[in-house]
Amino acid sequence: MRVIVPFAAETPKTRLAEVLEGEERAAFASAMLDDVIAAIRGAGREPEVLSTAPIDVDAAVTVDDRRLTPAVNATIESSDGPLAVVMADLALATAGALRRLFETDGGVVIAPGRGAGTNALVVRAPDFRVDYHGTSFLDHRRGANAVGADVAIVDSYRLATDVDTRADLVEVLVHGDGRAREWLEDAGFELAVERGRVGLRRR
Amino acid sequence: MRVIVPFAAETPKTRLAEVLEGEERAAFASAMLDDVIAAIRGAGREPEVLSTAPIDVDAAVTVDDRRLTPAVNATIESSDGPLAVVMADLALATAGALRRLFETDGGVVIAPGRGAGTNALVVRAPDFRVDYHGTSFLDHRRGANAVGADVAIVDSYRLATDVDTRADLVEVLVHGDGRAREWLEDAGFELAVERGRVGLRRR
């Protein structure tokens, strides 16, 4: 099974602009990508990064400057056999969680993300196409049905947590154990509890 | 194994005040409780509701007007044998996800929630005590270590999703299939996609 990791090299993590400057966002995104690559290798697969621009990373990189949906669909079209697509910002992904994804039977296997998103996919139905816009989880389920593929859902908090916002950084500090967490700690981020609720503070 | 479902009968779901009025919040909280009870029964266990006040629900109810932490600890202290504690607002909980929780080995088994929370627990170590304030996931892990109990974590998005805020209602509409989802739909809530992001709209 090929395992593709799409990566937006040019405008990484814009929703983190509230807490991180441009170069910091790029460095943090790169740390998350490293963690995802390590987790995929831990699950016994070799990742291929599908990047919008050349990047320096310890994995094979294909550059495709199109948007996420057409770039991933082109990869599906050109692939023989099963293909997995794992988002680059799943900083909590572990080998165990990914193994569960890769080993789940189904024509289309979906690990949903918050907000009706799709954080990771296995595509074994060659006619299936992705559409990451909007309610992609619902759309992918429908799309799989439309091509006669059976759908399986992987119930994983680690795979459901894509790191987009300030609140998501809390999850990395609590549950992460790789470079992304280390990067945040080195940058001075720590948990802050206020009136029983857990937030984020930067030293 | 006893399965306890703590329920705050008097001030349910105050963080939903932005979208639901007082009586609506009570009705929605009650629908979520019904879903949790059904999921526990689906997993082959009989739930006991631990409520801050008398409520009308199809399950055994114990009234204890103390706060969550002392009420749950009193239950742990008075129990012989393993005890599970499942939050009443896990509207996405399914029998399958709960079975995974109940069947995971460990002195203390934790299903974490967003924001360093603890959404469900199995306690087999009699000396373990809960503390739901603040970073309860981290505190429970530490507390289990302190009493020599081995800790296991259950990686479930369904169990990680406690329904507290407006954004959480999106999750119920996308992934729920019980009374809570039905209640939201009857109350006129639906998904709304704006610039690729998924939100909530009320008719």
Coordinates of C-alpha atoms in Angstrom, one line a residue:
Chain A
M1 CA 0.0 0.0 0.0
R2 CA 1.3 3.4 -1.0
V3 CA 1.0 6.0 1.8
I4 CA 0.8 9.6 0.7
V5 CA 1.2 12.6 3.0
P6 CA 0.0 15.9 1.4
F7 CA 1.8 19.0 2.6
A8 CA 1.1 22.6 2.0
A9 CA 4.6 24.0 1.9
E10 CA 3.8 27.6 1.1
T11 CA 1.1 28.7 3.5
P12 CA 1.4 26.4 6.4
K13 CA -1.0 26.6 9.3
T14 CA -2.5 30.0 8.7
R15 CA -5.0 29.5 11.5
L16 CA -2.2 29.4 14.0
A17 CA -1.2 33.0 13.1
E18 CA -2.8 34.1 16.3
V19 CA 0.0 32.3 18.3
L20 CA 2.8 31.7 15.9
E21 CA 4.6 33.9 13.4
G22 CA 5.2 32.9 9.8
E23 CA 8.6 31.2 10.2
E24 CA 7.5 29.6 13.4
R25 CA 4.4 28.1 11.7
A26 CA 6.6 26.7 9.0
A27 CA 9.0 25.1 11.5
F28 CA 6.1 23.7 13.6
A29 CA 4.4 22.3 10.5
S30 CA 7.7 20.7 9.5
A31 CA 8.0 19.1 13.0
M32 CA 4.5 17.7 12.7
L33 CA 5.3 16.3 9.2
D34 CA 8.4 14.6 10.7
D35 CA 6.2 13.0 13.4
V36 CA 3.7 11.8 10.9
I37 CA 6.5 10.3 8.7
A38 CA 8.0 8.5 11.8
A39 CA 4.6 7.1 12.8
I40 CA 3.9 5.8 9.3
R41 CA 7.4 4.1 9.3
G42 CA 6.6 2.7 12.7
A43 CA 3.5 1.1 11.2
G44 CA 5.7 -0.6 8.6
R45 CA 5.1 1.6 5.6
E46 CA 7.2 4.0 3.6
P47 CA 5.6 7.5 3.3
E48 CA 5.7 9.6 0.1
V49 CA 5.2 13.3 0.7
L50 CA 3.1 15.2 -1.9
S51 CA 4.2 18.8 -1.4
T52 CA 3.0 22.0 -3.1
A53 CA 6.7 23.0 -3.3
P54 CA 10.2 21.5 -2.8
I55 CA 10.9 20.8 0.9
D56 CA 13.7 19.4 2.9
V57 CA 12.4 16.3 4.6
D58 CA 13.6 12.8 5.2
A59 CA 11.3 11.0 2.7
A60 CA 10.5 10.8 -1.0
V61 CA 8.9 14.1 -2.2
T62 CA 6.7 14.6 -5.2
V63 CA 5.9 18.3 -6.0
D64 CA 2.4 19.1 -7.2
D65 CA 1.4 22.7 -6.9
R66 CA -2.3 22.1 -7.4
R67 CA -4.8 22.2 -4.5
L68 CA -5.2 19.3 -2.2
T69 CA -8.2 17.6 -3.9
P70 CA -6.9 17.5 -7.5
A71 CA -3.4 16.6 -6.4
V72 CA -4.6 13.6 -4.3
N73 CA -7.1 12.5 -7.1
A74 CA -4.2 12.6 -9.6
T75 CA -2.3 10.3 -7.3
I76 CA -5.3 7.9 -6.9
E77 CA -5.7 7.8 -10.7
S78 CA -2.1 7.0 -11.3
S79 CA -1.8 4.3 -8.6
D80 CA -2.2 0.6 -8.9
G81 CA -3.5 -1.0 -5.8
P82 CA -4.5 0.4 -2.4
L83 CA -3.5 3.9 -1.4
A84 CA -3.5 5.6 2.0
V85 CA -3.7 9.4 2.4
V86 CA -2.6 10.8 5.8
M87 CA -2.7 14.5 6.6
A88 CA 0.6 16.1 7.6
D89 CA -0.8 17.8 10.7
L90 CA -1.8 14.7 12.7
A91 CA 0.8 15.4 15.4
L92 CA -0.8 12.8 17.7
A93 CA -0.6 10.0 15.2
T94 CA 1.1 6.9 16.5
A95 CA 2.2 3.7 14.7
G96 CA -0.5 1.9 16.5
A97 CA -3.3 4.2 15.4
L98 CA -2.1 4.1 11.8
R99 CA -1.7 0.4 11.8
R100 CA -5.4 0.2 12.9
L101 CA -6.2 2.4 9.9
F102 CA -4.1 0.5 7.4
E103 CA -5.4 -2.9 8.6
T104 CA -9.1 -2.1 8.6
D105 CA -10.9 -3.8 5.7
G106 CA -13.0 -1.7 3.4
G107 CA -13.1 -0.3 -0.1
V108 CA -12.8 3.1 1.5
V109 CA -11.6 3.4 5.2
I110 CA -12.0 6.8 6.8
A111 CA -10.5 8.3 9.9
P112 CA -12.7 11.4 10.5
G113 CA -11.5 14.7 11.8
R114 CA -13.3 17.3 13.8
G115 CA -15.8 19.4 11.9
A116 CA -16.8 16.7 9.4
G117 CA -13.3 16.5 8.1
T118 CA -11.3 13.6 6.7
N119 CA -7.9 13.2 8.4
A120 CA -6.8 9.9 6.9
L121 CA -8.1 7.5 4.3
V122 CA -7.4 4.2 2.8
V123 CA -8.7 3.8 -0.8
R124 CA -8.9 0.4 -2.3
A125 CA -11.8 1.2 -4.7
P126 CA -10.0 2.6 -7.8
D127 CA -13.1 4.7 -8.9
F128 CA -13.3 6.6 -5.7
R129 CA -12.2 10.3 -5.7
V130 CA -11.6 12.6 -2.8
D131 CA -13.2 16.1 -2.2
Y132 CA -11.6 17.7 0.8
H133 CA -13.8 20.8 0.7
G134 CA -16.5 21.3 3.4
T135 CA -18.1 18.2 4.9
S136 CA -15.6 15.9 3.4
F137 CA -16.3 13.0 5.8
L138 CA -20.0 12.9 4.7
D139 CA -19.0 13.5 1.1
H140 CA -16.4 10.7 1.1
R141 CA -18.9 8.3 2.7
R142 CA -21.5 9.2 0.0
G143 CA -18.8 9.1 -2.8
A144 CA -17.8 5.6 -1.7
N145 CA -21.4 4.4 -1.7
A146 CA -21.8 5.9 -5.2
V147 CA -18.9 3.8 -6.6
G148 CA -20.2 0.7 -4.8
A149 CA -17.3 0.6 -2.3
D150 CA -18.0 -0.5 1.3
V151 CA -17.0 2.1 3.9
A152 CA -15.3 1.5 7.2
I153 CA -14.7 4.2 9.9
V154 CA -11.7 4.1 12.2
D155 CA -12.6 5.5 15.6
S156 CA -9.4 7.1 16.7
Y157 CA -8.9 10.3 18.7
R158 CA -5.3 10.5 17.7
L159 CA -6.2 10.4 14.0
A160 CA -9.2 12.8 14.6
T161 CA -7.0 15.5 15.9
D162 CA -5.6 17.6 13.2
V163 CA -3.7 20.6 14.5
D164 CA -5.1 23.8 13.2
T165 CA -5.8 26.1 16.0
R166 CA -4.5 27.4 19.3
A167 CA -6.8 24.9 21.2
D168 CA -5.3 22.1 19.2
L169 CA -1.8 22.9 20.6
V170 CA -3.1 21.9 24.0
E171 CA -3.7 18.4 22.6
V172 CA -0.1 18.2 21.3
L173 CA 1.2 19.2 24.8
V174 CA -1.0 16.6 26.5
H175 CA -0.8 13.7 24.1
G176 CA 2.1 14.2 21.8
D177 CA 5.5 12.7 22.3
G178 CA 7.5 13.6 19.2
R179 CA 9.1 16.6 17.6
A180 CA 6.0 18.8 17.4
R181 CA 5.6 18.6 21.2
E182 CA 9.3 19.2 21.7
W183 CA 9.1 22.2 19.3
L184 CA 6.2 23.7 21.3
E185 CA 8.0 23.2 24.6
D186 CA 11.2 24.7 23.2
A187 CA 9.2 27.7 21.9
G188 CA 7.9 28.3 25.5
F189 CA 4.4 26.9 25.3
E190 CA 2.9 25.2 28.3
L191 CA -0.5 24.2 29.7
A192 CA -2.3 26.8 31.8
V193 CA -5.3 25.9 33.9
E194 CA -7.8 28.7 34.6
R195 CA -11.0 28.1 36.5
G196 CA -10.8 24.4 35.8
R197 CA -10.3 24.8 32.1
V198 CA -7.1 24.0 30.3
G199 CA -5.6 26.5 28.0
L200 CA -2.2 27.5 26.6
R201 CA 0.4 30.0 27.8
R202 CA 3.7 31.1 26.3
R203 CA 6.6 32.0 28.5
Chain B
M1 CA -18.3 -4.3 36.5
R2 CA -20.5 -1.4 37.7
V3 CA -21.0 1.4 35.2
I4 CA -21.7 4.8 36.7
V5 CA -23.0 7.8 34.7
P6 CA -22.6 11.1 36.6
F7 CA -25.2 13.6 35.6
A8 CA -25.5 17.3 36.6
A9 CA -29.3 17.7 36.8
E10 CA -29.5 21.3 37.9
T11 CA -27.2 23.3 35.7
P12 CA -26.9 21.2 32.5
K13 CA -24.6 22.3 29.7
T14 CA -24.2 26.0 30.7
R15 CA -21.6 26.5 27.9
L16 CA -24.4 25.8 25.4
A17 CA -26.3 28.9 26.6
E18 CA -25.1 30.7 23.4
V19 CA -27.3 28.5 21.3
L20 CA -29.8 26.8 23.6
E21 CA -32.2 28.2 26.3
G22 CA -32.4 26.8 29.8
E23 CA -35.2 24.3 29.1
E24 CA -33.7 23.3 25.8
R25 CA -30.3 22.6 27.4
A26 CA -32.1 20.4 29.9
A27 CA -33.9 18.5 27.2
F28 CA -30.8 18.1 25.1
A29 CA -28.7 16.9 28.1
S30 CA -31.4 14.4 28.9
A31 CA -31.4 13.1 25.2
M32 CA -27.6 12.7 25.4
L33 CA -28.0 10.8 28.7
D34 CA -30.5 8.5 27.0
D35 CA -28.0 7.8 24.3
V36 CA -25.2 7.0 26.7
I37 CA -27.5 4.7 28.7
A38 CA -28.5 2.9 25.4
A39 CA -24.8 2.5 24.3
I40 CA -23.8 1.1 27.7
R41 CA -26.6 -1.5 27.5
G42 CA -25.6 -2.2 24.0
A43 CA -22.2 -3.1 25.4
G44 CA -23.8 -5.6 27.8
R45 CA -23.7 -3.5 31.0
E46 CA -26.4 -2.0 33.2
P47 CA -25.8 1.7 33.8
E48 CA -26.4 3.4 37.2
V49 CA -27.0 7.2 37.0
L50 CA -25.4 9.3 39.7
S51 CA -27.4 12.5 39.6
T52 CA -27.2 15.7 41.6
A53 CA -31.0 15.7 41.9
P54 CA -33.9 13.3 41.2
I55 CA -34.5 12.8 37.4
D56 CA -36.8 10.9 35.3
V57 CA -34.7 8.4 33.3
D58 CA -35.0 4.8 32.3
A59 CA -32.2 3.5 34.6
A60 CA -31.4 3.2 38.3
V61 CA -30.6 6.6 39.8
T62 CA -28.6 7.5 42.9
V63 CA -28.9 11.1 44.1
D64 CA -25.8 12.7 45.5
D65 CA -25.7 16.5 45.4
R66 CA -22.0 16.8 45.9
R67 CA -19.7 17.9 43.1
L68 CA -18.5 15.4 40.5
T69 CA -15.2 14.5 42.1
P70 CA -16.3 13.7 45.7
A71 CA -19.5 11.9 44.4
V72 CA -17.5 9.6 42.1
N73 CA -14.8 9.0 44.8
A74 CA -17.5 8.0 47.3
T75 CA -18.8 5.5 44.7
I76 CA -15.3 4.1 44.2
E77 CA -14.8 3.8 47.9
S78 CA -18.1 1.9 48.4
S79 CA -17.6 -0.5 45.5
D80 CA -16.2 -4.0 45.5
G81 CA -14.6 -4.8 42.2
P82 CA -14.1 -2.9 39.0
L83 CA -16.0 0.3 38.3
A84 CA -16.5 2.3 35.1
V85 CA -17.4 6.0 35.0
V86 CA -18.8 7.3 31.8
M87 CA -19.7 10.9 31.3
A88 CA -23.4 11.7 30.4
D89 CA -22.6 14.0 27.5
L90 CA -20.8 11.5 25.3
A91 CA -23.4 11.7 22.6
L92 CA -21.3 9.9 20.0
A93 CA -20.6 6.9 22.3
T94 CA -21.5 3.6 20.7
A95 CA -21.7 0.1 22.1
G96 CA -18.6 -0.8 20.2
A97 CA -16.5 2.1 21.6
L98 CA -17.6 1.4 25.1
R99 CA -16.9 -2.3 24.7
R100 CA -13.4 -1.4 23.7
L101 CA -13.2 0.7 27.0
F102 CA -14.6 -2.0 29.2
E103 CA -12.5 -4.8 27.7
T104 CA -9.2 -3.0 27.8
D105 CA -6.9 -4.4 30.5
G106 CA -5.4 -2.1 33.1
G107 CA -5.6 -1.0 36.7
V108 CA -6.9 2.3 35.4
V109 CA -8.1 2.6 31.8
I110 CA -8.7 6.2 30.5
A111 CA -10.6 7.4 27.5
P112 CA -9.3 11.0 27.3
G113 CA -11.4 14.0 26.3
R114 CA -10.3 17.2 24.5
G115 CA -8.6 19.7 26.7
A116 CA -6.8 17.2 28.9
G117 CA -10.1 15.9 30.2
T118 CA -11.2 12.4 31.2
N119 CA -14.4 11.3 29.5
A120 CA -14.6 7.7 30.6
L121 CA -12.6 5.5 33.0
V122 CA -12.4 2.0 34.2
V123 CA -11.0 1.7 37.8
R124 CA -9.8 -1.7 38.9
A125 CA -7.3 -0.4 41.4
P126 CA -9.2 0.2 44.7
D127 CA -6.9 2.9 46.0
F128 CA -7.3 5.1 42.9
R129 CA -9.2 8.3 43.3
V130 CA -10.5 10.7 40.6
D131 CA -10.0 14.4 40.3
Y132 CA -11.9 15.9 37.5
H133 CA -10.7 19.5 37.9
G134 CA -8.3 20.9 35.3
T135 CA -5.9 18.6 33.5
S136 CA -7.7 15.5 34.7
F137 CA -6.2 13.2 32.1
L138 CA -2.7 14.0 33.2
D139 CA -3.7 13.9 36.9
H140 CA -5.4 10.5 36.6
R141 CA -2.4 9.1 34.8
R142 CA -0.2 10.4 37.7
G143 CA -2.6 9.2 40.3
A144 CA -2.7 5.7 38.9
N145 CA 1.1 5.5 38.9
A146 CA 1.1 6.8 42.5
V147 CA -1.0 3.8 43.7
G148 CA 1.0 1.4 41.6
A149 CA -1.8 0.8 39.0
D150 CA -0.9 0.2 35.3
V151 CA -2.5 2.7 33.0
A152 CA -4.1 2.0 29.6
I153 CA -5.4 4.6 27.2
V154 CA -8.3 4.0 24.9
D155 CA -7.9 5.9 21.6
S156 CA -11.5 6.7 20.6
Y157 CA -12.8 9.8 18.9
R158 CA -16.3 8.9 19.9
L159 CA -15.4 8.7 23.6
A160 CA -13.1 11.8 23.3
T161 CA -16.0 14.0 22.1
D162 CA -17.9 15.4 25.1
V163 CA -20.6 17.8 24.0
D164 CA -20.1 21.1 25.7
T165 CA -20.0 23.9 23.1
R166 CA -21.6 25.0 19.9
A167 CA -18.8 23.4 17.8
D168 CA -19.5 20.1 19.5
L169 CA -23.0 20.1 18.2
V170 CA -21.6 19.8 14.7
E171 CA -20.0 16.5 15.8
V172 CA -23.4 15.2 17.0
L173 CA -25.0 16.1 13.6
V174 CA -22.2 14.5 11.7
H175 CA -21.5 11.3 13.7
G176 CA -24.5 10.9 16.1
D177 CA -27.3 8.5 15.4
G178 CA -29.4 8.6 18.5
R179 CA -31.8 10.8 20.4
A180 CA -29.4 13.7 20.8
R181 CA -29.0 14.1 17.1
E182 CA -32.7 13.7 16.6
W183 CA -33.3 16.4 19.2
L184 CA -31.0 18.8 17.4
E185 CA -32.6 18.2 14.1
D186 CA -36.1 18.6 15.6
A187 CA -34.9 21.9 17.1
G188 CA -33.9 23.1 13.6
F189 CA -30.2 22.7 13.7
E190 CA -28.3 21.8 10.6
L191 CA -24.8 21.9 9.2
A192 CA -23.7 25.0 7.4
V193 CA -20.7 25.2 5.2
E194 CA -19.0 28.5 4.8
R195 CA -15.8 29.0 2.9
G196 CA -15.0 25.3 3.3
R197 CA -15.5 25.3 7.0
V198 CA -18.3 23.5 8.7
G199 CA -20.5 25.2 11.2
L200 CA -24.0 25.2 12.6
R201 CA -27.2 26.9 11.6
R202 CA -30.6 27.0 13.2
R203 CA -33.7 27.3 11.0

